[in-house]
CSV table of C-alpha atoms and ligand atoms in Angstrom, one decimal:
chain,number,residue,atom,x,y,z
O,1200,MET,CA,-38.6,10.5,-30.3
O,1201,ILE,CA,-41.4,11.6,-31.9
O,1202,VAL,CA,-40.7,15.2,-33.3
O,1203,VAL,CA,-43.7,16.5,-34.8
O,1204,MET,CA,-43.3,18.7,-37.6
O,1205,GLU,CA,-45.6,21.5,-38.9
O,1206,PRO,CA,-48.5,20.7,-41.5
O,1207,ASN,CA,-47.4,21.4,-44.6
O,1208,ALA,CA,-43.8,22.0,-43.7
O,1209,ALA,CA,-41.7,21.8,-46.7
O,1210,ASP,CA,-39.2,19.0,-47.7
O,1211,GLU,CA,-35.7,20.6,-46.4
O,1212,LYS,CA,-36.6,21.0,-43.6
O,1213,ILE,CA,-38.0,17.7,-43.4
O,1214,ASP,CA,-34.9,16.9,-44.4
O,1215,ASN,CA,-32.4,18.6,-42.0
O,1216,VAL,CA,-34.3,17.5,-39.3
O,1217,ALA,CA,-33.7,13.9,-40.4
O,1218,ARG,CA,-30.3,14.7,-41.3
O,1219,ARG,CA,-29.7,16.0,-37.4
O,1220,VAL,CA,-31.4,13.3,-36.3
O,1221,THR,CA,-28.7,10.4,-38.0
O,1222,GLU,CA,-25.3,12.6,-36.8
O,1223,LEU,CA,-27.0,12.1,-33.5
O,1224,GLY,CA,-27.0,8.4,-33.6
O,1225,LEU,CA,-30.3,7.7,-33.9
O,1226,LYS,CA,-31.7,6.3,-37.2
O,1227,ALA,CA,-34.9,8.3,-39.0
O,1228,HIS,CA,-37.9,7.0,-40.3
O,1229,VAL,CA,-39.9,9.9,-42.2
O,1230,ILE,CA,-43.1,8.8,-42.2
O,1231,ARG,CA,-45.1,11.5,-44.1
O,1232,GLY,CA,-49.2,12.1,-43.4
O,1233,THR,CA,-52.0,13.5,-45.8
O,1234,GLU,CA,-51.8,16.6,-43.7
O,1235,ARG,CA,-48.4,16.2,-41.4
O,1236,THR,CA,-45.0,14.8,-41.2
O,1237,VAL,CA,-43.6,13.0,-38.4
O,1238,ILE,CA,-39.8,11.8,-38.2
O,1239,ALA,CA,-39.5,9.0,-35.3
O,1240,ALA,CA,-35.8,9.0,-34.4
O,1241,VAL,CA,-35.2,5.1,-33.3
O,1242,GLY,CA,-32.0,4.9,-30.7
O,1243,ASP,CA,-31.1,5.1,-27.5
O,1244,GLU,CA,-32.6,9.1,-26.9
O,1245,ARG,CA,-31.4,9.8,-23.4
O,1246,LYS,CA,-28.5,10.1,-25.0
O,1247,ILE,CA,-29.3,13.3,-27.3
O,1248,LYS,CA,-30.6,16.8,-26.0
O,1249,ILE,CA,-34.5,16.5,-27.3
O,1250,GLU,CA,-35.7,19.3,-26.4
O,1251,SER,CA,-32.7,20.8,-29.4
O,1252,PHE,CA,-35.2,19.4,-31.3
O,1253,GLU,CA,-38.0,22.3,-30.8
O,1254,ARG,CA,-35.4,25.0,-32.6
O,1255,PHE,CA,-35.5,23.6,-36.4
O,1256,PRO,CA,-37.5,25.1,-38.3
O,1257,GLY,CA,-41.0,23.6,-39.8
O,1258,VAL,CA,-40.9,22.0,-36.1
O,1259,ALA,CA,-44.0,22.1,-34.5
O,1260,GLU,CA,-43.2,18.9,-31.1
O,1261,VAL,CA,-41.2,17.2,-29.8
O,1262,LEU,CA,-42.4,14.0,-27.9
O,1263,PRO,CA,-40.0,12.1,-25.7
O,1264,ILE,CA,-41.0,8.1,-26.2
O,1265,LEU,CA,-37.9,6.2,-23.4
O,1266,ALA,CA,-37.9,7.7,-19.8
O,1267,PRO,CA,-34.7,9.2,-19.1
O,1268,TYR,CA,-33.9,6.9,-16.4
O,1269,LYS,CA,-32.5,3.5,-17.9
O,1270,MET,CA,-31.8,1.5,-14.9
O,1271,ALA,CA,-34.8,1.8,-12.7
O,1272,SER,CA,-37.1,1.4,-15.3
O,1273,LYS,CA,-39.3,-1.2,-16.4
O,1274,GLU,CA,-37.7,-1.4,-20.1
O,1275,LEU,CA,-33.9,-2.8,-19.4
O,1276,ARG,CA,-35.6,-5.3,-16.1
O,1277,LYS,CA,-39.2,-7.3,-15.9
O,1278,GLU,CA,-38.9,-9.4,-13.3
O,1279,PRO,CA,-39.5,-7.1,-9.9
O,1280,THR,CA,-35.8,-6.4,-7.7
O,1281,GLN,CA,-36.3,-8.2,-3.4
O,1282,VAL,CA,-34.0,-6.7,-1.8
O,1283,VAL,CA,-32.9,-8.7,0.8
O,1284,VAL,CA,-30.5,-8.0,4.4
O,1285,ARG,CA,-30.6,-10.3,7.0
O,1286,GLY,CA,-34.7,-11.3,7.6
O,1287,PHE,CA,-35.6,-8.6,6.0
O,1288,ARG,CA,-37.5,-8.4,2.5
O,1289,ALA,CA,-38.9,-6.0,0.4
O,1290,GLY,CA,-40.5,-6.7,-3.0
O,1291,ALA,CA,-41.5,-10.0,-5.3
O,1292,GLY,CA,-44.3,-10.8,-2.5
O,1293,ASN,CA,-42.3,-10.0,0.1
O,1294,VAL,CA,-43.2,-7.0,2.5
O,1295,GLY,CA,-40.8,-6.2,4.5
O,1296,VAL,CA,-41.5,-3.8,7.5
O,1297,MET,CA,-38.5,-1.2,9.6
O,1298,GLY,CA,-40.3,0.1,12.8
O,1299,GLY,CA,-38.2,2.4,15.5
O,1300,PRO,CA,-38.4,5.9,16.6
O,1301,CYS,CA,-38.0,8.5,15.4
O,1302,SER,CA,-34.9,9.0,16.9
O,1303,VAL,CA,-32.6,7.3,18.9
O,1304,GLU,CA,-32.0,9.1,22.6
O,1305,ASP,CA,-30.6,5.9,24.7
O,1306,GLU,CA,-29.9,2.6,25.1
O,1307,GLU,CA,-33.2,1.4,27.2
O,1308,GLN,CA,-35.2,3.4,24.5
O,1309,ILE,CA,-33.8,2.0,21.5
O,1310,VAL,CA,-33.5,-1.7,22.8
O,1311,ALA,CA,-36.8,-2.0,24.0
O,1312,CYS,CA,-38.2,-0.5,20.2
O,1313,ALA,CA,-36.0,-3.4,18.5
O,1314,ARG,CA,-37.7,-6.4,20.9
O,1315,ALA,CA,-41.0,-4.8,20.3
O,1316,VAL,CA,-40.2,-5.3,16.5
O,1317,LYS,CA,-39.2,-8.4,16.4
O,1318,ALA,CA,-41.7,-9.7,18.6
O,1319,SER,CA,-44.8,-8.4,16.7
O,1320,GLY,CA,-42.9,-9.7,13.3
O,1321,GLY,CA,-40.9,-6.6,12.3
O,1322,THR,CA,-37.5,-7.3,9.9
O,1323,ALA,CA,-36.2,-4.0,10.1
O,1324,LEU,CA,-35.0,-1.0,13.2
O,1325,ARG,CA,-35.2,2.0,12.1
O,1326,GLY,CA,-33.8,5.3,13.8
O,1327,GLY,CA,-32.1,7.7,13.3
O,1328,ALA,CA,-28.4,9.5,14.9
O,1329,PHE,CA,-28.3,12.0,12.1
O,1330,LYS,CA,-31.0,13.7,12.2
O,1331,PRO,CA,-32.2,16.1,9.7
O,1332,ARG,CA,-34.5,19.3,11.7
O,1333,THR,CA,-36.0,22.0,10.7
O,1334,SER,CA,-34.7,24.0,13.5
O,1335,PRO,CA,-31.2,24.5,13.9
O,1336,TYR,CA,-32.2,24.6,18.4
O,1337,ALA,CA,-34.8,20.4,18.0
O,1338,PHE,CA,-32.5,17.6,18.7
O,1339,GLN,CA,-30.1,17.6,16.4
O,1340,GLY,CA,-29.5,13.1,17.0
O,1341,MET,CA,-26.6,11.6,19.1
O,1342,LYS,CA,-24.6,10.7,16.2
O,1343,GLU,CA,-21.9,8.4,16.5
O,1344,ASP,CA,-22.8,6.6,19.6
O,1345,GLY,CA,-26.2,6.5,18.0
O,1346,LEU,CA,-25.3,4.5,15.1
O,1347,LYS,CA,-23.0,2.6,18.4
O,1348,LEU,CA,-26.7,1.7,19.9
O,1349,LEU,CA,-28.7,1.0,17.0
O,1350,ASP,CA,-25.4,-1.9,16.7
O,1351,LEU,CA,-25.6,-2.9,20.4
O,1352,ALA,CA,-29.7,-3.1,19.0
O,1353,ARG,CA,-29.2,-5.1,15.9
O,1354,GLN,CA,-26.6,-7.7,17.9
O,1355,GLU,CA,-29.3,-8.8,20.8
O,1356,THR,CA,-32.1,-8.9,17.6
O,1357,GLY,CA,-30.5,-9.7,14.9
O,1358,LEU,CA,-33.1,-6.8,12.7
O,1359,ALA,CA,-31.7,-5.5,10.1
O,1360,VAL,CA,-30.8,-1.3,10.8
O,1361,VAL,CA,-31.6,1.3,8.9
O,1362,THR,CA,-30.7,4.6,9.6
O,1363,GLU,CA,-29.6,8.1,8.3
O,1364,VAL,CA,-27.2,9.5,6.0
O,1365,MET,CA,-26.9,13.4,5.4
O,1366,THR,CA,-23.7,13.6,4.2
O,1367,ALA,CA,-21.2,12.5,1.2
O,1368,GLU,CA,-18.4,12.5,4.2
O,1369,ASP,CA,-20.8,10.3,7.0
O,1370,VAL,CA,-21.5,7.4,4.8
O,1371,PRO,CA,-18.3,5.7,5.7
O,1372,LEU,CA,-18.8,6.2,8.9
O,1373,VAL,CA,-23.1,5.6,8.7
O,1374,ALA,CA,-22.2,2.3,6.1
O,1375,LYS,CA,-20.0,0.7,9.1
O,1376,TYR,CA,-23.0,0.8,11.5
O,1377,ALA,CA,-26.2,0.4,9.1
O,1378,ASP,CA,-27.0,-2.3,7.2
O,1379,ILE,CA,-29.7,0.5,5.3
O,1380,LEU,CA,-28.7,3.8,4.6
O,1381,GLN,CA,-31.7,6.0,4.5
O,1382,ILE,CA,-31.6,9.0,2.0
O,1383,GLY,CA,-33.7,11.9,3.6
O,1384,ALA,CA,-37.1,13.2,2.1
O,1385,ARG,CA,-34.9,16.5,2.2
O,1386,ASN,CA,-31.7,15.2,0.1
O,1387,MET,CA,-33.8,13.1,-2.0
O,1388,GLN,CA,-31.6,15.9,-5.3
O,1389,ASN,CA,-28.1,15.6,-3.3
O,1390,TYR,CA,-26.5,14.4,-6.4
O,1391,ARG,CA,-22.7,14.1,-4.9
O,1392,LEU,CA,-25.0,12.2,-2.1
O,1393,LEU,CA,-26.3,9.6,-4.0
O,1394,GLU,CA,-23.7,9.2,-5.8
O,1395,ALA,CA,-21.7,8.1,-1.9
O,1396,VAL,CA,-24.4,5.8,-1.7
O,1397,GLY,CA,-24.3,3.9,-5.1
O,1398,ARG,CA,-20.5,3.3,-4.0
O,1399,SER,CA,-21.3,2.0,-0.6
O,1400,GLY,CA,-22.1,-1.4,-0.7
O,1401,ARG,CA,-25.0,-1.1,1.8
O,1402,ALA,CA,-28.4,-1.3,0.7
O,1403,VAL,CA,-30.7,2.5,0.3
O,1404,LEU,CA,-33.6,3.3,1.1
O,1405,LEU,CA,-34.8,6.1,-1.5
O,1406,LYS,CA,-37.6,9.4,0.5
O,1407,ARG,CA,-39.3,11.3,-1.6
O,1408,GLY,CA,-39.1,14.9,-1.3
O,1409,PRO,CA,-41.7,16.6,-0.8
O,1410,SER,CA,-41.8,18.3,-4.1
O,1411,ALA,CA,-40.2,15.7,-5.9
O,1412,THR,CA,-42.4,14.2,-9.2
O,1413,ILE,CA,-42.1,10.5,-9.4
O,1414,GLU,CA,-39.7,11.3,-12.2
O,1415,GLU,CA,-37.1,12.9,-10.4
O,1416,TRP,CA,-37.3,10.8,-7.9
O,1417,LEU,CA,-36.6,8.2,-10.5
O,1418,LEU,CA,-33.4,9.7,-11.5
O,1419,ALA,CA,-32.7,10.6,-8.4
O,1420,ALA,CA,-32.9,6.4,-8.0
O,1421,GLU,CA,-31.0,6.2,-11.2
O,1422,TYR,CA,-27.9,7.9,-9.4
O,1423,ILE,CA,-27.5,4.9,-7.4
O,1424,LEU,CA,-28.0,2.7,-9.3
O,1425,ASN,CA,-25.7,3.4,-11.4
O,1426,GLU,CA,-23.2,3.1,-9.3
O,1427,GLY,CA,-23.1,-0.1,-9.4
O,1428,ASN,CA,-26.2,-0.8,-6.2
O,1429,PRO,CA,-28.2,-2.2,-7.1
O,1430,ASP,CA,-30.2,-2.5,-3.9
O,1431,VAL,CA,-32.5,0.6,-3.6
O,1432,MET,CA,-35.3,0.8,-2.4
O,1433,LEU,CA,-38.5,3.8,-3.4
O,1434,CYS,CA,-40.0,5.2,-0.2
O,1435,GLU,CA,-43.2,7.7,0.2
O,1436,ARG,CA,-43.9,10.1,2.5
O,1437,GLY,CA,-45.8,12.8,1.2
O,1438,ILE,CA,-46.1,15.3,-1.0
O,1439,ARG,CA,-46.5,18.9,0.8
O,1440,THR,CA,-49.9,19.8,-1.3
O,1441,PHE,CA,-52.7,22.8,-0.5
O,1442,GLU,CA,-54.1,20.3,2.8
O,1443,THR,CA,-52.9,20.9,6.7
O,1444,HIS,CA,-55.3,18.5,8.4
O,1445,THR,CA,-52.6,15.8,8.4
O,1446,ARG,CA,-48.4,16.8,8.3
O,1447,PHE,CA,-48.2,15.6,4.3
O,1448,THR,CA,-50.4,14.2,2.1
O,1449,LEU,CA,-49.6,10.7,1.2
O,1450,PRO,CA,-50.5,9.4,-2.7
O,1451,LEU,CA,-50.9,5.5,-2.4
O,1452,ALA,CA,-51.1,5.8,-5.9
O,1453,THR,CA,-47.6,6.3,-5.7
O,1454,VAL,CA,-47.6,2.7,-5.4
O,1455,PRO,CA,-49.8,1.4,-8.5
O,1456,PHE,CA,-47.9,3.7,-10.4
O,1457,LEU,CA,-44.5,3.2,-9.7
O,1458,HIS,CA,-44.5,-0.8,-9.8
O,1459,ARG,CA,-45.9,0.2,-13.6
O,1460,LYS,CA,-42.8,2.5,-14.3
O,1461,THR,CA,-40.0,0.7,-11.8
O,1462,HIS,CA,-39.2,-3.2,-10.9
O,1463,LEU,CA,-37.7,-1.2,-7.5
O,1464,PRO,CA,-39.2,-2.4,-4.9
O,1465,VAL,CA,-41.7,0.7,-3.2
O,1466,ILE,CA,-41.5,1.4,1.0
O,1467,VAL,CA,-44.6,3.4,1.8
O,1468,ASP,CA,-44.0,5.8,5.2
O,1469,PRO,CA,-47.4,6.3,7.1
O,1470,SER,CA,-45.9,8.0,9.7
O,1471,HIS,CA,-44.0,11.5,8.3
O,1472,GLY,CA,-46.9,10.8,5.4
O,1473,THR,CA,-49.7,11.6,7.9
O,1474,GLY,CA,-48.0,13.2,10.8
O,1475,HIS,CA,-51.0,11.5,12.9
O,1476,SER,CA,-50.5,8.4,15.3
O,1477,TYR,CA,-54.5,8.0,14.9
O,1478,LEU,CA,-53.6,7.2,10.8
O,1479,VAL,CA,-51.1,5.6,10.9
O,1480,THR,CA,-52.4,2.5,11.1
O,1481,ASP,CA,-55.7,2.7,8.4
O,1482,MET,CA,-52.6,3.5,6.0
O,1483,ALA,CA,-49.9,1.5,7.0
O,1484,ALA,CA,-52.9,-1.0,6.1
O,1485,ALA,CA,-54.1,0.5,2.9
O,1486,SER,CA,-50.8,0.7,1.9
O,1487,VAL,CA,-50.0,-3.0,2.1
O,1488,ALA,CA,-53.6,-3.2,0.2
O,1489,ALA,CA,-52.0,-1.0,-2.3
O,1490,GLY,CA,-49.4,-3.5,-3.6
O,1491,ALA,CA,-46.4,-1.8,-0.9
O,1492,ASP,CA,-43.1,-4.6,-1.1
O,1493,GLY,CA,-42.7,-2.8,2.6
O,1494,LEU,CA,-43.2,0.1,5.0
O,1495,MET,CA,-41.2,2.4,7.4
O,1496,VAL,CA,-43.6,3.1,11.1
O,1497,GLU,CA,-42.2,5.1,13.6
O,1498,MET,CA,-43.0,3.5,17.1
O,1499,HIS,CA,-41.7,4.7,20.5
O,1500,PRO,CA,-41.9,2.7,24.1
O,1501,ILE,CA,-43.6,6.0,25.0
O,1502,PRO,CA,-44.1,8.3,22.1
O,1503,GLU,CA,-45.8,11.1,24.4
O,1504,LYS,CA,-41.9,11.9,25.6
O,1505,ALA,CA,-40.7,11.2,22.6
O,1506,LEU,CA,-38.0,13.1,21.7
O,1507,SER,CA,-39.0,13.6,17.5
O,1508,ASP,CA,-41.9,13.1,16.3
O,1509,GLY,CA,-44.3,11.7,19.1
O,1510,TYR,CA,-47.7,13.0,18.3
O,1511,GLN,CA,-46.8,10.5,15.1
O,1512,SER,CA,-45.3,7.6,16.9
O,1513,LEU,CA,-47.4,4.4,17.9
O,1514,ASP,CA,-47.1,2.8,20.9
O,1515,PHE,CA,-45.6,-0.9,21.4
O,1516,ALA,CA,-50.5,-1.5,21.6
O,1517,GLN,CA,-50.5,-0.6,18.5
O,1518,PHE,CA,-47.6,-1.6,16.5
O,1519,ASP,CA,-48.2,-4.7,16.8
O,1520,GLU,CA,-52.3,-4.5,16.5
O,1521,MET,CA,-50.9,-2.5,12.9
O,1522,MET,CA,-48.9,-5.8,12.0
O,1523,ILE,CA,-51.6,-8.3,13.1
O,1524,ARG,CA,-54.1,-6.6,10.4
O,1525,CYS,CA,-51.2,-5.4,7.3
O,1526,ARG,CA,-50.3,-9.3,7.6
O,1527,THR,CA,-54.4,-10.4,7.1
O,1528,ILE,CA,-54.0,-7.6,4.9
O,1529,ALA,CA,-51.1,-9.3,2.8
O,1530,THR,CA,-51.9,-13.1,3.5
O,1531,ALA,CA,-55.1,-12.3,1.5
O,1532,ILE,CA,-53.1,-10.4,-1.4
O,1533,GLY,CA,-50.5,-13.8,-1.4
O,1534,LYS,CA,-47.7,-11.8,0.0
O,1535,THR,CA,-45.6,-12.5,3.0
O,1536,LEU,CA,-45.6,-9.8,5.1
O,1537,GLY,CA,-41.9,-9.2,7.8
C,2984,PEP,C1,-37.1,9.7,9.2
C,2984,PEP,O1,-37.5,9.1,7.9
C,2984,PEP,O2,-36.8,10.6,10.5
C,2984,PEP,C2,-37.5,11.1,8.4
C,2984,PEP,C3,-36.8,12.2,9.1
C,2984,PEP,O3,-38.5,11.5,7.0
C,2984,PEP,P1,-38.4,11.8,6.2
C,2984,PEP,O4,-36.8,12.4,5.4
C,2984,PEP,O5,-39.0,11.4,5.3
C,2984,PEP,O6,-38.8,13.4,6.5
C,2985,MN,MN1,-39.5,11.4,11.8
């Protein structure tokens, strides 16, 4: 942290700030300029309330230096983290693809999706059994019966299973069936749930809250990492803006930006990010080109009959075409997709 003093602040005020910095266990370096003095506080500033320095007489401004997250930060770990679950790999040169329906609907549907994902070269099957729906009257998911069907589809195909868990109490149940626990966008700041998945022993896909800043999102990841779970993936799924032509606005600069800030793999969900099936393939391709470590894409045997999110789901032929395009791009930038 840097404390910038007001112009010509008296020595007594400077000493007062420097003394408090020392009391808090940091080293204070006083740098006297021609007009202003700044005090550089050296040490782990995350443990102190740096805003409290704004209250000191003679202080003009307080500037944090360290990111408020630590475990998620590149300062802690320079090499990219690769999350490996069964044949699914995300990060460090691998682009992992999770495909499947928005919701598990019945055995025929989920098994058909799993076979199609596998045939196209995807490595994880998605499908919601516990669904967070805006309306309480909308289909809420098959719950444990849905988890059992995901397990069945996994047994047949060997794909890793990723599915959402909505409450901390449900974590043991969902972790019994899932390989990767998905934290939905609406739950990104449910801190007790984050701690629970942090203790689950399962990899976690942390979706970005539609109104969350990147810093809030990384701090949410920090909750999971702090419980000793290193297998955390961040999933950009679009944010809420003034634009109404797409369901959300999908900011792809998030991908290279996060790669500067964190070692965690960055996944993109172009289905929720656009809300239109005709935009999904282009945005999936753009995500891979931007450096995404994985994709999460909704697909369905008959999208127009889907119980949820059919309008943004690809059919099997479209999913296959998307995979071919994305693989071409991945290969061109020296990565492996699957
Ligand atoms: C989903 O993946 O089906 C889902 C509900 O996504 P989000 O939490 O990003 O809205
Ligand atoms: Mn969905």
